[in-house]
Structures are given as C-alpha cells and as structure tokens.
Amino acid sequence: MDQDHTTGLIPFTIDLTFEEARRRAEFVTAIGPDWDPMAALRAQDEAYALLYSGLDAEQQHTYDLLVTAGVLPGEEPGRAAAD
C-alpha cells in the first residue's frame, strides 16, 4: 500500500501576447482621442515639484540624502529612482 502515484510536474505555459494586445487596445479606447500624453507628463512634473516644495531645512537635507542614495528620483528629465 506504499505505492507512490505522484508524477512529475507537467509544464504549463500560456502565451499572453493576444491578451496584452487586447488590454492595450482597451486602454487606448478608454482614454479616448482627447488624451494628451505630453500634457499628462507636464502635469506629473508639476505635481512632483509641488510635492517636494516648501521643505524646511531638515526635510530638504533628508530629501537630498534620499536623492543621492537613489531612493528618490532627482529633478532631471525622465527621472526614476536608482535600481
């Protein structure tokens, strides 16, 4: 009665290419023809600048340390935190 009926793992793969194309098409449809990606990026930059404006000296020092360490992105275009 000690028979082992387990088998090896069966490979299972899914090609999500079609699903990704459908998702992207639905996204483009949802945002509509009036969406302006440059305006969206400008608004994001303005929001980022506002978020870190008006810091006191200690907060500014902490912010500068975090930017230097790569935890927060700096102010350069295309900013992103370091990996």
PDB file of N, CA and C in Angstrom:
ATOM      1  N   MET A   1       0.807  -1.186   0.000  1.00  0.00           N
ATOM      2  CA  MET A   1       0.000   0.000   0.000  1.00  0.00           C
ATOM      3  C   MET A   1       0.856   1.258   0.000  1.00  0.00           C
ATOM      4  N   ASP A   2       2.145   1.115  -0.090  1.00  0.00           N
ATOM      5  CA  ASP A   2       3.024   2.272  -0.125  1.00  0.00           C
ATOM      6  C   ASP A   2       3.351   2.679  -1.557  1.00  0.00           C
ATOM      7  N   GLN A   3       2.397   2.560  -2.435  1.00  0.00           N
ATOM      8  CA  GLN A   3       2.656   2.926  -3.817  1.00  0.00           C
ATOM      9  C   GLN A   3       2.592   4.445  -3.971  1.00  0.00           C
ATOM     10  N   ASP A   4       3.574   4.975  -4.659  1.00  0.00           N
ATOM     11  CA  ASP A   4       3.628   6.418  -4.898  1.00  0.00           C
ATOM     12  C   ASP A   4       3.049   6.691  -6.280  1.00  0.00           C
ATOM     13  N   HIS A   5       1.877   7.313  -6.321  1.00  0.00           N
ATOM     14  CA  HIS A   5       1.212   7.593  -7.586  1.00  0.00           C
ATOM     15  C   HIS A   5       1.460   9.017  -8.069  1.00  0.00           C
ATOM     16  N   THR A   6       2.354   9.734  -7.421  1.00  0.00           N
ATOM     17  CA  THR A   6       2.639  11.099  -7.864  1.00  0.00           C
ATOM     18  C   THR A   6       3.497  11.051  -9.118  1.00  0.00           C
ATOM     19  N   THR A   7       3.262  11.978  -9.970  1.00  0.00           N
ATOM     20  CA  THR A   7       4.054  12.078 -11.188  1.00  0.00           C
ATOM     21  C   THR A   7       4.842  13.378 -11.155  1.00  0.00           C
ATOM     22  N   GLY A   8       5.717  13.538 -12.104  1.00  0.00           N
ATOM     23  CA  GLY A   8       6.491  14.768 -12.190  1.00  0.00           C
ATOM     24  C   GLY A   8       5.595  15.948 -12.548  1.00  0.00           C
ATOM     25  N   LEU A   9       6.126  17.105 -12.423  1.00  0.00           N
ATOM     26  CA  LEU A   9       5.372  18.301 -12.769  1.00  0.00           C
ATOM     27  C   LEU A   9       5.129  18.353 -14.271  1.00  0.00           C
ATOM     28  N   ILE A  10       3.991  18.835 -14.643  1.00  0.00           N
ATOM     29  CA  ILE A  10       3.633  18.970 -16.049  1.00  0.00           C
ATOM     30  C   ILE A  10       3.837  20.430 -16.437  1.00  0.00           C
ATOM     31  N   PRO A  11       4.611  20.674 -17.484  1.00  0.00           N
ATOM     32  CA  PRO A  11       4.829  22.072 -17.895  1.00  0.00           C
ATOM     33  C   PRO A  11       3.517  22.731 -18.307  1.00  0.00           C
ATOM     34  N   PHE A  12       3.344  23.951 -17.890  1.00  0.00           N
ATOM     35  CA  PHE A  12       2.130  24.702 -18.208  1.00  0.00           C
ATOM     36  C   PHE A  12       2.558  26.078 -18.679  1.00  0.00           C
ATOM     37  N   THR A  13       2.302  26.393 -19.917  1.00  0.00           N
ATOM     38  CA  THR A  13       2.675  27.702 -20.449  1.00  0.00           C
ATOM     39  C   THR A  13       1.468  28.369 -21.089  1.00  0.00           C
ATOM     40  N   ILE A  14       1.457  29.678 -20.991  1.00  0.00           N
ATOM     41  CA  ILE A  14       0.386  30.467 -21.589  1.00  0.00           C
ATOM     42  C   ILE A  14       1.045  31.606 -22.357  1.00  0.00           C
ATOM     43  N   ASP A  15       0.636  31.803 -23.579  1.00  0.00           N
ATOM     44  CA  ASP A  15       1.108  32.929 -24.374  1.00  0.00           C
ATOM     45  C   ASP A  15       0.128  34.079 -24.141  1.00  0.00           C
ATOM     46  N   LEU A  16       0.601  35.132 -23.466  1.00  0.00           N
ATOM     47  CA  LEU A  16      -0.262  36.258 -23.140  1.00  0.00           C
ATOM     48  C   LEU A  16      -0.199  37.378 -24.180  1.00  0.00           C
ATOM     49  N   THR A  17       0.413  37.121 -25.319  1.00  0.00           N
ATOM     50  CA  THR A  17       0.560  38.149 -26.344  1.00  0.00           C
ATOM     51  C   THR A  17      -0.795  38.700 -26.779  1.00  0.00           C
ATOM     52  N   PHE A  18      -1.724  37.833 -27.084  1.00  0.00           N
ATOM     53  CA  PHE A  18      -3.048  38.272 -27.523  1.00  0.00           C
ATOM     54  C   PHE A  18      -3.739  39.051 -26.413  1.00  0.00           C
ATOM     55  N   GLU A  19      -3.674  38.557 -25.196  1.00  0.00           N
ATOM     56  CA  GLU A  19      -4.334  39.226 -24.068  1.00  0.00           C
ATOM     57  C   GLU A  19      -3.718  40.600 -23.813  1.00  0.00           C
ATOM     58  N   GLU A  20      -2.413  40.707 -23.943  1.00  0.00           N
ATOM     59  CA  GLU A  20      -1.756  42.003 -23.750  1.00  0.00           C
ATOM     60  C   GLU A  20      -2.169  42.981 -24.839  1.00  0.00           C
ATOM     61  N   ALA A  21      -2.264  42.525 -26.074  1.00  0.00           N
ATOM     62  CA  ALA A  21      -2.707  43.392 -27.169  1.00  0.00           C
ATOM     63  C   ALA A  21      -4.151  43.855 -26.934  1.00  0.00           C
ATOM     64  N   ARG A  22      -4.986  42.972 -26.460  1.00  0.00           N
ATOM     65  CA  ARG A  22      -6.379  43.337 -26.160  1.00  0.00           C
ATOM     66  C   ARG A  22      -6.446  44.345 -25.022  1.00  0.00           C
ATOM     67  N   ARG A  23      -5.633  44.134 -23.994  1.00  0.00           N
ATOM     68  CA  ARG A  23      -5.616  45.048 -22.851  1.00  0.00           C
ATOM     69  C   ARG A  23      -5.179  46.441 -23.286  1.00  0.00           C
ATOM     70  N   ARG A  24      -4.146  46.502 -24.103  1.00  0.00           N
ATOM     71  CA  ARG A  24      -3.662  47.803 -24.577  1.00  0.00           C
ATOM     72  C   ARG A  24      -4.707  48.498 -25.447  1.00  0.00           C
ATOM     73  N   ALA A  25      -5.373  47.738 -26.296  1.00  0.00           N
ATOM     74  CA  ALA A  25      -6.415  48.323 -27.139  1.00  0.00           C
ATOM     75  C   ALA A  25      -7.554  48.870 -26.284  1.00  0.00           C
ATOM     76  N   GLU A  26      -7.938  48.142 -25.257  1.00  0.00           N
ATOM     77  CA  GLU A  26      -8.992  48.614 -24.345  1.00  0.00           C
ATOM     78  C   GLU A  26      -8.555  49.874 -23.606  1.00  0.00           C
ATOM     79  N   PHE A  27      -7.292  49.947 -23.218  1.00  0.00           N
ATOM     80  CA  PHE A  27      -6.778  51.128 -22.534  1.00  0.00           C
ATOM     81  C   PHE A  27      -6.852  52.349 -23.446  1.00  0.00           C
ATOM     82  N   VAL A  28      -6.381  52.195 -24.676  1.00  0.00           N
ATOM     83  CA  VAL A  28      -6.395  53.310 -25.628  1.00  0.00           C
ATOM     84  C   VAL A  28      -7.827  53.754 -25.892  1.00  0.00           C
ATOM     85  N   THR A  29      -8.730  52.821 -26.000  1.00  0.00           N
ATOM     86  CA  THR A  29     -10.145  53.155 -26.193  1.00  0.00           C
ATOM     87  C   THR A  29     -10.689  53.911 -24.978  1.00  0.00           C
ATOM     88  N   ALA A  30     -10.309  53.475 -23.792  1.00  0.00           N
ATOM     89  CA  ALA A  30     -10.814  54.090 -22.563  1.00  0.00           C
ATOM     90  C   ALA A  30     -10.311  55.519 -22.369  1.00  0.00           C
ATOM     91  N   ILE A  31      -9.070  55.790 -22.740  1.00  0.00           N
ATOM     92  CA  ILE A  31      -8.557  57.150 -22.526  1.00  0.00           C
ATOM     93  C   ILE A  31      -9.089  58.125 -23.558  1.00  0.00           C
ATOM     94  N   GLY A  32      -9.555  57.618 -24.667  1.00  0.00           N
ATOM     95  CA  GLY A  32     -10.213  58.455 -25.661  1.00  0.00           C
ATOM     96  C   GLY A  32      -9.258  59.238 -26.539  1.00  0.00           C
ATOM     97  N   PRO A  33      -9.811  59.907 -27.536  1.00  0.00           N
ATOM     98  CA  PRO A  33      -8.988  60.615 -28.508  1.00  0.00           C
ATOM     99  C   PRO A  33      -8.428  61.935 -27.993  1.00  0.00           C
ATOM    100  N   ASP A  34      -8.939  62.438 -26.893  1.00  0.00           N
ATOM    101  CA  ASP A  34      -8.512  63.742 -26.385  1.00  0.00           C
ATOM    102  C   ASP A  34      -7.332  63.668 -25.426  1.00  0.00           C
ATOM    103  N   TRP A  35      -6.843  62.478 -25.147  1.00  0.00           N
ATOM    104  CA  TRP A  35      -5.740  62.326 -24.205  1.00  0.00           C
ATOM    105  C   TRP A  35      -4.468  62.896 -24.806  1.00  0.00           C
ATOM    106  N   ASP A  36      -3.788  63.734 -24.043  1.00  0.00           N
ATOM    107  CA  ASP A  36      -2.549  64.364 -24.494  1.00  0.00           C
ATOM    108  C   ASP A  36      -1.417  63.871 -23.591  1.00  0.00           C
ATOM    109  N   PRO A  37      -0.587  62.946 -24.072  1.00  0.00           N
ATOM    110  CA  PRO A  37       0.457  62.388 -23.211  1.00  0.00           C
ATOM    111  C   PRO A  37       1.462  63.439 -22.738  1.00  0.00           C
ATOM    112  N   MET A  38       1.754  64.445 -23.557  1.00  0.00           N
ATOM    113  CA  MET A  38       2.698  65.482 -23.137  1.00  0.00           C
ATOM    114  C   MET A  38       2.103  66.324 -22.011  1.00  0.00           C
ATOM    115  N   ALA A  39       0.818  66.625 -22.114  1.00  0.00           N
ATOM    116  CA  ALA A  39       0.160  67.370 -21.036  1.00  0.00           C
ATOM    117  C   ALA A  39       0.144  66.543 -19.755  1.00  0.00           C
ATOM    118  N   ALA A  40      -0.062  65.243 -19.882  1.00  0.00           N
ATOM    119  CA  ALA A  40      -0.053  64.365 -18.709  1.00  0.00           C
ATOM    120  C   ALA A  40       1.321  64.355 -18.056  1.00  0.00           C
ATOM    121  N   LEU A  41       2.379  64.303 -18.860  1.00  0.00           N
ATOM    122  CA  LEU A  41       3.740  64.327 -18.305  1.00  0.00           C
ATOM    123  C   LEU A  41       4.051  65.661 -17.646  1.00  0.00           C
ATOM    124  N   ARG A  42       3.614  66.752 -18.275  1.00  0.00           N
ATOM    125  CA  ARG A  42       3.823  68.076 -17.664  1.00  0.00           C
ATOM    126  C   ARG A  42       3.100  68.162 -16.323  1.00  0.00           C
ATOM    127  N   ALA A  43       1.866  67.688 -16.276  1.00  0.00           N
ATOM    128  CA  ALA A  43       1.094  67.711 -15.031  1.00  0.00           C
ATOM    129  C   ALA A  43       1.771  66.858 -13.961  1.00  0.00           C
ATOM    130  N   GLN A  44       2.339  65.734 -14.365  1.00  0.00           N
ATOM    131  CA  GLN A  44       3.043  64.870 -13.411  1.00  0.00           C
ATOM    132  C   GLN A  44       4.281  65.590 -12.866  1.00  0.00           C
ATOM    133  N   ASP A  45       5.022  66.274 -13.751  1.00  0.00           N
ATOM    134  CA  ASP A  45       6.196  67.026 -13.304  1.00  0.00           C
ATOM    135  C   ASP A  45       5.803  68.152 -12.351  1.00  0.00           C
ATOM    136  N   GLU A  46       4.705  68.840 -12.660  1.00  0.00           N
ATOM    137  CA  GLU A  46       4.225  69.912 -11.782  1.00  0.00           C
ATOM    138  C   GLU A  46       3.822  69.363 -10.411  1.00  0.00           C
ATOM    139  N   ALA A  47       3.154  68.228 -10.401  1.00  0.00           N
ATOM    140  CA  ALA A  47       2.739  67.606  -9.136  1.00  0.00           C
ATOM    141  C   ALA A  47       3.959  67.175  -8.330  1.00  0.00           C
ATOM    142  N   TYR A  48       4.973  66.637  -9.004  1.00  0.00           N
ATOM    143  CA  TYR A  48       6.191  66.210  -8.316  1.00  0.00           C
ATOM    144  C   TYR A  48       6.896  67.409  -7.691  1.00  0.00           C
ATOM    145  N   ALA A  49       6.993  68.513  -8.461  1.00  0.00           N
ATOM    146  CA  ALA A  49       7.635  69.727  -7.944  1.00  0.00           C
ATOM    147  C   ALA A  49       6.870  70.273  -6.746  1.00  0.00           C
ATOM    148  N   LEU A  50       5.560  70.253  -6.808  1.00  0.00           N
ATOM    149  CA  LEU A  50       4.740  70.734  -5.703  1.00  0.00           C
ATOM    150  C   LEU A  50       4.892  69.856  -4.464  1.00  0.00           C
ATOM    151  N   LEU A  51       4.998  68.564  -4.687  1.00  0.00           N
ATOM    152  CA  LEU A  51       5.128  67.622  -3.576  1.00  0.00           C
ATOM    153  C   LEU A  51       6.359  67.920  -2.720  1.00  0.00           C
ATOM    154  N   TYR A  52       7.459  68.267  -3.374  1.00  0.00           N
ATOM    155  CA  TYR A  52       8.706  68.492  -2.642  1.00  0.00           C
ATOM    156  C   TYR A  52       9.058  69.968  -2.520  1.00  0.00           C
ATOM    157  N   SER A  53       8.086  70.853  -2.671  1.00  0.00           N
ATOM    158  CA  SER A  53       8.337  72.279  -2.477  1.00  0.00           C
ATOM    159  C   SER A  53       8.030  72.660  -1.033  1.00  0.00           C
ATOM    160  N   GLY A  54       8.615  73.727  -0.585  1.00  0.00           N
ATOM    161  CA  GLY A  54       8.314  74.231   0.751  1.00  0.00           C
ATOM    162  C   GLY A  54       8.859  73.376   1.884  1.00  0.00           C
ATOM    163  N   LEU A  55       9.909  72.621   1.624  1.00  0.00           N
ATOM    164  CA  LEU A  55      10.505  71.808   2.690  1.00  0.00           C
ATOM    165  C   LEU A  55      11.325  72.692   3.611  1.00  0.00           C
ATOM    166  N   ASP A  56      11.282  72.380   4.904  1.00  0.00           N
ATOM    167  CA  ASP A  56      12.170  73.104   5.813  1.00  0.00           C
ATOM    168  C   ASP A  56      13.583  72.548   5.650  1.00  0.00           C
ATOM    169  N   ALA A  57      14.551  73.121   6.354  1.00  0.00           N
ATOM    170  CA  ALA A  57      15.964  72.752   6.164  1.00  0.00           C
ATOM    171  C   ALA A  57      16.210  71.265   6.441  1.00  0.00           C
ATOM    172  N   GLU A  58      15.621  70.743   7.498  1.00  0.00           N
ATOM    173  CA  GLU A  58      15.831  69.330   7.842  1.00  0.00           C
ATOM    174  C   GLU A  58      15.192  68.417   6.794  1.00  0.00           C
ATOM    175  N   GLN A  59      13.989  68.762   6.354  1.00  0.00           N
ATOM    176  CA  GLN A  59      13.318  67.970   5.333  1.00  0.00           C
ATOM    177  C   GLN A  59      14.098  68.020   4.014  1.00  0.00           C
ATOM    178  N   GLN A  60      14.619  69.201   3.668  1.00  0.00           N
ATOM    179  CA  GLN A  60      15.388  69.331   2.439  1.00  0.00           C
ATOM    180  C   GLN A  60      16.657  68.493   2.507  1.00  0.00           C
ATOM    181  N   HIS A  61      17.293  68.489   3.665  1.00  0.00           N
ATOM    182  CA  HIS A  61      18.506  67.676   3.841  1.00  0.00           C
ATOM    183  C   HIS A  61      18.173  66.189   3.674  1.00  0.00           C
ATOM    184  N   THR A  62      17.082  65.749   4.276  1.00  0.00           N
ATOM    185  CA  THR A  62      16.662  64.353   4.152  1.00  0.00           C
ATOM    186  C   THR A  62      16.334  64.022   2.698  1.00  0.00           C
ATOM    187  N   TYR A  63      15.627  64.923   2.037  1.00  0.00           N
ATOM    188  CA  TYR A  63      15.293  64.732   0.622  1.00  0.00           C
ATOM    189  C   TYR A  63      16.568  64.600  -0.206  1.00  0.00           C
ATOM    190  N   ASP A  64      17.529  65.492   0.020  1.00  0.00           N
ATOM    191  CA  ASP A  64      18.792  65.447  -0.726  1.00  0.00           C
ATOM    192  C   ASP A  64      19.534  64.139  -0.485  1.00  0.00           C
ATOM    193  N   LEU A  65      19.527  63.652   0.755  1.00  0.00           N
ATOM    194  CA  LEU A  65      20.170  62.370   1.068  1.00  0.00           C
ATOM    195  C   LEU A  65      19.495  61.219   0.319  1.00  0.00           C
ATOM    196  N   LEU A  66      18.176  61.243   0.286  1.00  0.00           N
ATOM    197  CA  LEU A  66      17.440  60.171  -0.391  1.00  0.00           C
ATOM    198  C   LEU A  66      17.655  60.206  -1.902  1.00  0.00           C
ATOM    199  N   VAL A  67      17.766  61.401  -2.467  1.00  0.00           N
ATOM    200  CA  VAL A  67      18.055  61.517  -3.903  1.00  0.00           C
ATOM    201  C   VAL A  67      19.456  60.999  -4.182  1.00  0.00           C
ATOM    202  N   THR A  68      20.421  61.413  -3.369  1.00  0.00           N
ATOM    203  CA  THR A  68      21.809  60.983  -3.548  1.00  0.00           C
ATOM    204  C   THR A  68      21.938  59.465  -3.429  1.00  0.00           C
ATOM    205  N   ALA A  69      21.177  58.877  -2.518  1.00  0.00           N
ATOM    206  CA  ALA A  69      21.223  57.422  -2.316  1.00  0.00           C
ATOM    207  C   ALA A  69      20.456  56.662  -3.397  1.00  0.00           C
ATOM    208  N   GLY A  70      19.713  57.376  -4.252  1.00  0.00           N
ATOM    209  CA  GLY A  70      18.956  56.715  -5.301  1.00  0.00           C
ATOM    210  C   GLY A  70      17.608  56.189  -4.848  1.00  0.00           C
ATOM    211  N   VAL A  71      17.192  56.557  -3.646  1.00  0.00           N
ATOM    212  CA  VAL A  71      15.893  56.114  -3.143  1.00  0.00           C
ATOM    213  C   VAL A  71      14.772  56.908  -3.808  1.00  0.00           C
ATOM    214  N   LEU A  72      14.995  58.222  -3.948  1.00  0.00           N
ATOM    215  CA  LEU A  72      14.052  59.083  -4.650  1.00  0.00           C
ATOM    216  C   LEU A  72      14.694  59.569  -5.941  1.00  0.00           C
ATOM    217  N   PRO A  73      13.885  59.798  -6.948  1.00  0.00           N
ATOM    218  CA  PRO A  73      14.449  60.339  -8.191  1.00  0.00           C
ATOM    219  C   PRO A  73      14.827  61.805  -8.006  1.00  0.00           C
ATOM    220  N   GLY A  74      15.786  62.258  -8.781  1.00  0.00           N
ATOM    221  CA  GLY A  74      16.176  63.668  -8.747  1.00  0.00           C
ATOM    222  C   GLY A  74      15.249  64.484  -9.612  1.00  0.00           C
ATOM    223  N   GLU A  75      15.705  65.662 -10.015  1.00  0.00           N
ATOM    224  CA  GLU A  75      14.861  66.562 -10.787  1.00  0.00           C
ATOM    225  C   GLU A  75      15.150  66.529 -12.276  1.00  0.00           C
ATOM    226  N   GLU A  76      16.017  65.652 -12.722  1.00  0.00           N
ATOM    227  CA  GLU A  76      16.353  65.583 -14.143  1.00  0.00           C
ATOM    228  C   GLU A  76      15.203  64.958 -14.933  1.00  0.00           C
ATOM    229  N   PRO A  77      15.127  65.278 -16.230  1.00  0.00           N
ATOM    230  CA  PRO A  77      14.062  64.681 -17.057  1.00  0.00           C
ATOM    231  C   PRO A  77      14.140  63.158 -17.063  1.00  0.00           C
ATOM    232  N   GLY A  78      12.996  62.527 -17.129  1.00  0.00           N
ATOM    233  CA  GLY A  78      12.950  61.070 -17.161  1.00  0.00           C
ATOM    234  C   GLY A  78      13.402  60.456 -15.854  1.00  0.00           C
ATOM    235  N   ARG A  79      13.195  61.191 -14.805  1.00  0.00           N
ATOM    236  CA  ARG A  79      13.730  60.766 -13.508  1.00  0.00           C
ATOM    237  C   ARG A  79      13.078  59.465 -13.030  1.00  0.00           C
ATOM    238  N   ALA A  80      13.878  58.694 -12.380  1.00  0.00           N
ATOM    239  CA  ALA A  80      13.417  57.469 -11.741  1.00  0.00           C
ATOM    240  C   ALA A  80      14.425  57.127 -10.653  1.00  0.00           C
ATOM    241  N   ALA A  81      13.982  56.520  -9.601  1.00  0.00           N
ATOM    242  CA  ALA A  81      14.895  56.122  -8.531  1.00  0.00           C
ATOM    243  C   ALA A  81      15.857  55.063  -9.072  1.00  0.00           C
ATOM    244  N   ALA A  82      17.032  55.021  -8.475  1.00  0.00           N
ATOM    245  CA  ALA A  82      18.047  54.028  -8.898  1.00  0.00           C
ATOM    246  C   ALA A  82      17.581  52.629  -8.553  1.00  0.00           C
ATOM    247  N   ASP A  83      18.022  51.669  -9.340  1.00  0.00           N
ATOM    248  CA  ASP A  83      17.660  50.261  -9.063  1.00  0.00           C
ATOM    249  C   ASP A  83      18.477  49.706  -7.942  1.00  0.00           C
TER     250      ASP A  83
END
